[in-house]
Structures are given as structure tokens and as C-alpha cells.
């Protein structure tokens, strides 16, 4: 039987700390060439007025855990301006729902093992990946963190960083007052660090060791002139960082060497991800490091406590999402089987007598 797990079930089965435990060796496998990973593919259809239909997918084979993972989404995207910042928004369908799915196959018998709703696994793996990056690229004595953004992805950024560094204080800034206050209240007691809502980016960044960006902004969320020797900056996509931040960085770490591919109607409006990719400048290529190679011990991104180091998300050089980042689904599957959680679907609905 093939298992189906909802977001609510996944949230009970996998923590960010769990995700770090399986993702760290998986990134090492990527760096050493012990797995295969196809970069993200994005296929846009313009709908007019800055709106798009997007089909996105990425997949990886992970022999360490005996599985192949593919994540796919079917989305309606729009650009909107909030508090002066242009942002990326997903529009729900008429029923108020969103469509995203992860399928996990067995490498051994090539049959599907499980299907997962993707939102919680996505948020969990992003926080875990950011934590792994901070473990290898930030200063080991980092104690103060600036968190820029207080939305859906912010909680796992806090948990991921606190799992790998002795964070004592987190200053949270976001344009929506109630969001940053709610985030601080919700995470109280879940991490040892003290969370403090602040009034400005400057107040958050001044004196911080780590600057973690967790927004959906197309425009920079802080001024690179604020960077000091020793700073570590983590971002989720290249639009969050200005040119000066990239210019001042000693190294810039991306997830993978292979670039995402973007497809769109040539007669229509240029899609937002292309705008992000267009921001990357060839002069920064010489600063690029790759997370898997760093985790495997083949390279390093920080050689002194004075280095300014950056971990970049989508649009950082070739970097984009990787199917291997969803390997925490393997933990969810194992625990769901042990605990009898999930909805079982007959295998005959997926398997066929004739070969494709």
C-alpha cells in the first residue's frame, strides 16, 4: 500500500532538528557525487497584470536512504507591494486551497512508497538547510541573530539556527507589527534564545552576528553598508540582498552547481524568477562555494572570524531548490508506518502491467 500524509500529519512526525540530521549527510553525498539531482524546472504561463500560472518541479535520487523524491507544485503567482516592498504572493484556488505534492519512490523496486502534501515539509527543509549552512559558514561563537521577516518561513529559520549555534538573542523585524509579535510569542519556550520584536532593520542588524532573511520580497531588505567583519548573512532568494552585500562578501555559498531552468511565453511578461536570476552578476562567480562540497569537507567558506560570508537562496549563482532537500519525508514515512498514521492507497492504482 502507498501511504498519503497530510501537512498536519507531517508536522507531528518531523522536526527541524530531525531534518538537519538527515539533510546534512545528504548534502555531503551531493558534494561527493554520491547522489544524482535534477535542478528545479519552472514553467510559467503569463496571465496578465503581473500574474502567472507556474508549474514547478525538482527531483533527486538519494541512495543513502534508498529513495527517489520529486516535488511538484501547481501555482497562481502575483506580484504585490506591501509596506513599500514588492513581494511574491501565491493566490489560492476558488476553494481557498493550494496545490503542492511530493512523491517518494523506492529505488529498489521503483514503486511509489508515499505521497505528501508539501507545505510543511517545504518549510521544515528550508529551516534545516539554513541551519546546516549556518553551522558551516557562520562563526562558531555567534550568539545574536537578526531575523528579517516574520511570516510562514520565519519559525523554522529560528529553530534551524538555534539548533546549530549558541544563539542567546534574536531581534525580529518585519513590516507587519502583529506578525513579529506573534512570532516571538509563539516561539517562546521552544528555543533557548530570547526573541525581541524591534522597530527597524537597523535595530535588528546592529551588533548581530547572524543576519537571517526570511521574506518573499523582490527588493533588498537591508543595506549592505551595515555589514561588519565577521557577519554571516543567510537569505532565501537573491532579491533579499543588495549588490553591495554581494560585493562585500568574501564568499557566497549556493546549494548546487547546476542552474534551474525557466520556461515562459516569449510574448508575455518576464516571470519573477527570471528577474531574480538577472540580478546575479558574473563578477560574483569567483566568490561561489557550494554547500555540499563544504559539508563533505572538500572546501570551506570561512577562513577567519573577520570574513563576511553569505549563504544565498534562489538566484544565487546557479542555486535553486533541490529534490534532495525533501529527504525529511523519509523520516515522516518511517515514523508514520511505525505509528499507523496516514491514508493507505492501493498499489494497483499506481502500478501497471504494461511498461510505459
Coordinates of C-alpha atoms in Angstrom, one line a residue:
X1 CA 0.0 0.0 0.0
X2 CA 1.2 3.5 -0.8
X3 CA 0.9 6.0 2.0
X4 CA -0.6 9.5 1.8
X5 CA 0.4 12.0 4.5
X6 CA -1.1 15.5 5.1
X7 CA 0.6 18.6 6.3
X8 CA -0.9 18.1 9.7
X9 CA 0.4 14.6 10.0
X10 CA 3.9 15.5 8.7
X11 CA 4.1 18.3 11.3
X12 CA 3.6 15.8 14.1
X13 CA 6.2 13.4 12.7
X14 CA 9.3 15.5 11.7
X15 CA 11.0 18.4 13.5
X16 CA 13.6 20.8 12.0
X17 CA 16.2 19.0 14.2
X18 CA 15.2 15.7 12.6
X19 CA 15.5 17.3 9.2
X20 CA 19.0 18.5 9.9
X21 CA 20.1 15.0 10.9
X22 CA 19.2 13.5 7.5
X23 CA 19.9 16.5 5.3
X24 CA 23.4 17.1 6.5
X25 CA 24.8 13.7 5.2
X26 CA 22.6 14.1 2.1
X27 CA 24.3 17.4 1.2
X28 CA 27.6 15.7 1.8
X29 CA 26.6 13.0 -0.7
X30 CA 25.7 15.7 -3.2
X31 CA 29.1 17.3 -2.7
X32 CA 30.9 14.0 -3.1
X33 CA 28.9 12.9 -6.2
X34 CA 27.2 10.0 -4.3
X35 CA 23.7 11.0 -5.5
X36 CA 22.0 12.4 -8.6
X37 CA 19.9 15.6 -8.5
X38 CA 18.0 17.4 -11.3
X39 CA 17.8 21.1 -10.8
X40 CA 14.4 22.8 -10.4
X41 CA 12.4 23.4 -13.6
X42 CA 9.9 26.3 -13.6
X43 CA 7.3 26.6 -16.4
X44 CA 5.4 29.9 -16.5
X45 CA 2.2 30.9 -18.3
X46 CA 1.5 34.7 -18.2
X47 CA -2.0 35.7 -17.0
X48 CA -1.5 39.4 -17.3
X49 CA -1.2 42.2 -14.7
X50 CA 1.8 40.6 -13.1
X51 CA 0.1 37.3 -12.5
X52 CA 1.3 33.9 -13.7
X53 CA 0.5 30.2 -13.6
X54 CA 3.5 28.2 -12.6
X55 CA 4.3 24.5 -12.7
X56 CA 7.5 23.8 -10.8
X57 CA 9.3 20.5 -10.1
X58 CA 12.6 19.1 -8.9
X59 CA 13.8 15.6 -8.1
X60 CA 16.8 13.7 -6.6
X61 CA 17.8 10.1 -6.1
X62 CA 19.2 9.5 -2.6
X63 CA 20.8 6.1 -2.4
X64 CA 21.8 6.6 1.3
X65 CA 18.1 6.2 2.1
X66 CA 17.1 4.1 -0.8
X67 CA 14.6 6.6 -2.3
X68 CA 13.9 9.0 -5.1
X69 CA 12.0 12.2 -4.4
X70 CA 10.1 14.5 -6.7
X71 CA 8.4 17.7 -5.6
X72 CA 5.9 19.5 -7.8
X73 CA 3.7 22.5 -7.4
X74 CA 0.9 24.0 -9.5
X75 CA 0.6 27.7 -8.5
X76 CA -1.0 31.0 -9.3
X77 CA 1.5 33.8 -8.5
X78 CA 1.2 37.5 -8.3
X79 CA 3.4 40.5 -7.5
X80 CA 2.1 42.8 -4.8
X81 CA 3.6 45.7 -2.9
X82 CA 3.4 45.5 0.9
X83 CA 4.8 48.3 3.1
X84 CA 6.8 49.6 0.1
X85 CA 8.3 46.3 -0.8
X86 CA 7.3 44.3 -4.0
X87 CA 6.6 40.8 -2.9
X88 CA 5.8 37.4 -4.3
X89 CA 2.3 36.0 -3.4
X90 CA 0.6 32.7 -4.1
X91 CA -3.1 33.1 -4.9
X92 CA -5.3 30.2 -3.7
X93 CA -7.8 28.5 -6.0
X94 CA -11.5 29.3 -5.7
X95 CA -11.8 26.9 -2.8
X96 CA -9.1 28.7 -0.9
X97 CA -6.6 25.9 -1.4
X98 CA -3.0 25.4 -2.8
X99 CA -1.6 22.6 -4.8
X100 CA 1.8 21.0 -4.0
X101 CA 2.9 17.4 -3.8
X102 CA 5.9 15.2 -3.0
X103 CA 6.2 11.7 -4.3
X104 CA 8.7 9.3 -2.8
X105 CA 9.7 6.2 -4.8
X106 CA 11.7 3.1 -3.7
X107 CA 15.0 2.8 -5.7
X108 CA 14.9 -0.9 -5.0
X109 CA 11.6 -1.8 -6.6
X110 CA 10.8 1.5 -8.3
X111 CA 7.3 1.6 -6.8
X112 CA 5.8 4.6 -5.0
X113 CA 6.2 4.5 -1.3
X114 CA 4.3 7.6 -0.2
X115 CA 2.8 10.9 -1.3
X116 CA 2.9 14.0 0.9
X117 CA 1.3 17.4 0.9
X118 CA 4.3 19.7 0.5
X119 CA 3.9 22.9 2.5
X120 CA 5.1 21.7 5.9
X121 CA 7.9 19.6 4.5
X122 CA 9.0 22.6 2.4
X123 CA 9.1 24.9 5.4
X124 CA 10.9 22.3 7.5
X125 CA 13.6 21.6 5.0
X126 CA 14.2 25.3 4.3
X127 CA 14.8 25.9 8.0
X128 CA 17.0 22.8 8.2
X129 CA 19.0 23.8 5.2
X130 CA 19.6 27.3 6.6
X131 CA 20.7 25.7 9.9
X132 CA 23.2 23.5 8.1
X133 CA 24.5 26.5 6.1
X134 CA 24.9 28.5 9.4
X135 CA 26.7 25.5 11.0
X136 CA 29.4 25.5 8.4
X137 CA 29.6 29.2 7.4
X138 CA 28.8 31.4 10.4
X139 CA 31.2 32.0 13.3
X140 CA 31.1 29.3 15.9
X141 CA 30.6 31.9 18.7
X142 CA 27.6 33.5 17.1
X143 CA 25.1 34.5 19.8
X144 CA 23.0 37.3 18.4
X145 CA 20.8 36.9 15.4
X146 CA 18.8 39.4 13.3
X147 CA 15.7 37.9 11.8
X148 CA 14.3 39.9 8.9
X149 CA 10.8 38.6 8.2
X150 CA 8.1 37.2 10.4
X151 CA 5.9 35.1 8.0
X152 CA 5.4 31.5 7.2
X153 CA 9.1 30.6 6.9
X154 CA 10.4 32.5 9.9
X155 CA 9.7 30.0 12.7
X156 CA 11.9 27.2 11.1
X157 CA 14.7 29.8 10.5
X158 CA 14.8 30.4 14.2
X159 CA 14.7 26.7 15.1
X160 CA 17.3 25.8 12.5
X161 CA 19.8 28.4 13.5
X162 CA 19.3 27.7 17.3
X163 CA 19.9 24.0 16.6
X164 CA 23.5 24.7 15.4
X165 CA 24.7 27.9 17.2
X166 CA 24.5 29.1 20.8
X167 CA 22.0 31.8 20.0
X168 CA 21.0 33.9 23.0
X169 CA 19.1 36.8 21.4
X170 CA 17.0 37.1 18.3
X171 CA 15.9 40.5 17.1
X172 CA 12.8 40.2 14.9
X173 CA 11.9 42.8 12.3
X174 CA 9.0 42.6 9.8
X175 CA 6.7 45.2 8.2
X176 CA 3.6 43.8 9.9
X177 CA 3.7 44.5 13.7
X178 CA 1.3 41.8 14.7
X179 CA 3.2 39.2 12.8
X180 CA 6.5 39.8 14.5
X181 CA 4.9 40.0 18.0
X182 CA 3.0 36.7 17.3
X183 CA 6.2 35.0 16.1
X184 CA 8.1 36.0 19.3
X185 CA 5.2 34.8 21.5
X186 CA 4.8 31.5 19.6
X187 CA 8.5 30.6 19.8
X188 CA 8.9 31.5 23.5
X189 CA 10.0 28.3 25.3
X190 CA 10.6 26.4 22.0
X191 CA 14.2 27.8 21.8
X192 CA 16.6 29.0 24.5
X193 CA 17.1 32.3 22.8
X194 CA 15.2 35.4 23.8
X195 CA 13.1 36.8 20.9
X196 CA 12.7 40.6 20.8
X197 CA 10.4 42.4 18.3
X198 CA 12.2 45.6 17.0
X199 CA 11.1 48.7 15.1
X200 CA 13.6 48.7 12.3
X201 CA 16.1 46.7 10.2
X202 CA 18.9 48.8 11.7
X203 CA 17.8 47.9 15.2
X204 CA 17.8 44.2 14.3
X205 CA 21.1 44.2 12.5
X206 CA 23.3 46.4 14.7
X207 CA 25.5 44.2 16.8
X208 CA 24.2 40.9 15.4
X209 CA 26.4 38.0 14.4
X210 CA 23.9 36.4 12.0
X211 CA 21.5 38.2 9.7
X212 CA 18.8 35.7 8.5
X213 CA 16.4 36.9 5.9
X214 CA 13.0 35.1 5.6
X215 CA 10.8 37.1 3.3
X216 CA 9.1 37.0 -0.1
X217 CA 10.5 40.3 -1.1
X218 CA 11.8 41.1 -4.6
X219 CA 13.8 44.0 -3.2
X220 CA 16.7 44.1 -0.7
X221 CA 15.6 44.0 2.9
X222 CA 18.7 45.6 4.4
X223 CA 21.6 47.8 3.3
X224 CA 24.9 46.1 2.6
X225 CA 26.7 49.1 4.1
X226 CA 25.5 47.8 7.5
X227 CA 27.7 44.7 7.3
X228 CA 30.7 44.4 9.7
X229 CA 33.7 42.0 9.6
X230 CA 32.6 38.5 10.8
X231 CA 28.9 38.9 9.7
X232 CA 27.1 35.9 8.3
X233 CA 24.1 36.5 6.1
X234 CA 21.6 33.8 5.2
X235 CA 18.9 34.5 2.5
X236 CA 16.1 32.5 0.9
X237 CA 16.4 34.2 -2.5
X238 CA 18.7 36.7 -4.2
X239 CA 16.2 39.5 -4.3
X240 CA 16.5 40.0 -0.5
X241 CA 20.1 41.1 -0.8
X242 CA 21.5 44.2 -2.5
X243 CA 24.5 44.4 -4.8
X244 CA 26.7 45.8 -2.0
X245 CA 26.1 42.8 0.2
X246 CA 27.4 40.5 -2.6
X247 CA 30.3 42.9 -3.4
X248 CA 31.4 42.9 0.3
X249 CA 31.1 39.2 0.9
X250 CA 34.3 37.2 1.0
X251 CA 32.4 34.1 -0.1
X252 CA 28.9 33.3 -1.3
X253 CA 27.6 29.8 -0.8
X254 CA 25.0 28.2 -3.1
X255 CA 23.2 24.9 -2.9
X256 CA 24.3 23.4 -6.2
X257 CA 26.4 23.9 -9.3
X258 CA 23.6 23.2 -11.8
X259 CA 21.2 26.0 -12.6
X260 CA 17.5 26.0 -12.5
X261 CA 15.7 26.2 -15.9
X262 CA 13.0 28.7 -16.5
X263 CA 10.4 28.4 -19.4
X264 CA 7.9 31.1 -20.3
X265 CA 5.9 32.5 -23.2
X266 CA 8.3 34.8 -25.1
X267 CA 5.4 37.1 -26.0
X268 CA 4.4 37.6 -22.4
X269 CA 5.7 39.3 -19.3
X270 CA 9.0 38.1 -17.9
X271 CA 8.4 35.9 -14.9
X272 CA 9.6 36.9 -11.4
X273 CA 12.2 34.1 -11.0
X274 CA 13.9 35.4 -14.2
X275 CA 14.1 38.8 -12.6
X276 CA 15.9 37.3 -9.6
X277 CA 18.3 35.4 -11.8
X278 CA 19.0 38.5 -13.9
X279 CA 20.3 40.2 -10.7
X280 CA 23.2 37.9 -10.4
X281 CA 26.4 39.4 -11.7
X282 CA 29.2 37.3 -13.3
X283 CA 31.8 39.1 -11.2
X284 CA 30.4 37.3 -8.1
X285 CA 31.0 33.8 -9.7
X286 CA 34.6 33.8 -8.3
X287 CA 33.2 34.0 -4.8
X288 CA 30.9 31.0 -5.2
X289 CA 31.2 28.0 -2.9
X290 CA 28.8 25.0 -2.8
X291 CA 27.1 23.7 0.4
X292 CA 27.5 20.0 -0.4
X293 CA 31.2 20.4 -1.0
X294 CA 31.6 22.3 2.2
X295 CA 29.7 19.7 4.3
X296 CA 31.8 16.9 2.7
X297 CA 35.0 18.7 3.7
X298 CA 36.2 19.4 0.2
X299 CA 36.0 23.2 0.6
X300 CA 35.4 25.9 3.2
X301 CA 33.5 29.2 3.1
X302 CA 35.0 30.9 6.1
X303 CA 38.8 31.0 6.8
X304 CA 38.7 33.7 9.5
X305 CA 36.4 35.3 12.0
X306 CA 36.6 38.5 10.1
X307 CA 35.2 37.1 6.9
X308 CA 31.8 38.3 5.7
X309 CA 30.1 35.2 4.5
X310 CA 26.8 34.8 2.6
X311 CA 24.5 31.8 2.1
X312 CA 22.2 32.5 -0.8
X313 CA 18.9 31.0 -1.9
X314 CA 17.1 31.0 -5.2
X315 CA 19.0 33.0 -7.8
X316 CA 22.4 32.9 -6.0
X317 CA 24.6 31.9 -8.9
X318 CA 23.1 28.7 -10.2
X319 CA 21.3 27.9 -7.0
X320 CA 17.7 26.8 -6.8
X321 CA 15.6 24.2 -5.0
X322 CA 16.8 20.6 -4.9
X323 CA 14.7 17.5 -4.6
X324 CA 17.2 16.0 -2.1
X325 CA 16.1 18.7 0.4
X326 CA 12.8 16.8 0.9
X327 CA 14.6 13.8 2.3
X328 CA 13.0 14.5 5.7
X329 CA 10.0 12.9 4.1
X330 CA 11.8 9.6 4.6
X331 CA 11.7 10.1 8.4
X332 CA 8.0 11.0 8.2
X333 CA 7.3 7.9 6.2
X334 CA 9.2 5.6 8.6
X335 CA 7.5 7.0 11.7
X336 CA 4.1 7.0 10.0
X337 CA 4.5 3.3 9.3
X338 CA 5.6 2.6 12.9
X339 CA 2.7 4.6 14.4
X340 CA -0.1 3.6 11.9
X341 CA -0.5 7.2 10.7
X342 CA -1.7 8.2 7.2
X343 CA -4.1 7.1 4.5
X344 CA -3.3 4.0 2.5
X345 CA -3.8 3.9 -1.2
X346 CA -3.9 0.5 -3.1
X347 CA -0.7 -0.1 -5.0
X348 CA -2.6 -1.2 -8.1
X349 CA -3.8 2.4 -8.7
X350 CA -0.1 3.3 -9.4
X351 CA 1.4 0.1 -10.9
X352 CA 0.5 -1.3 -14.3
X353 CA 1.0 -4.5 -16.3
X354 CA 2.4 -2.7 -19.4
X355 CA 5.6 -0.8 -19.3
X356 CA 5.5 2.9 -20.2

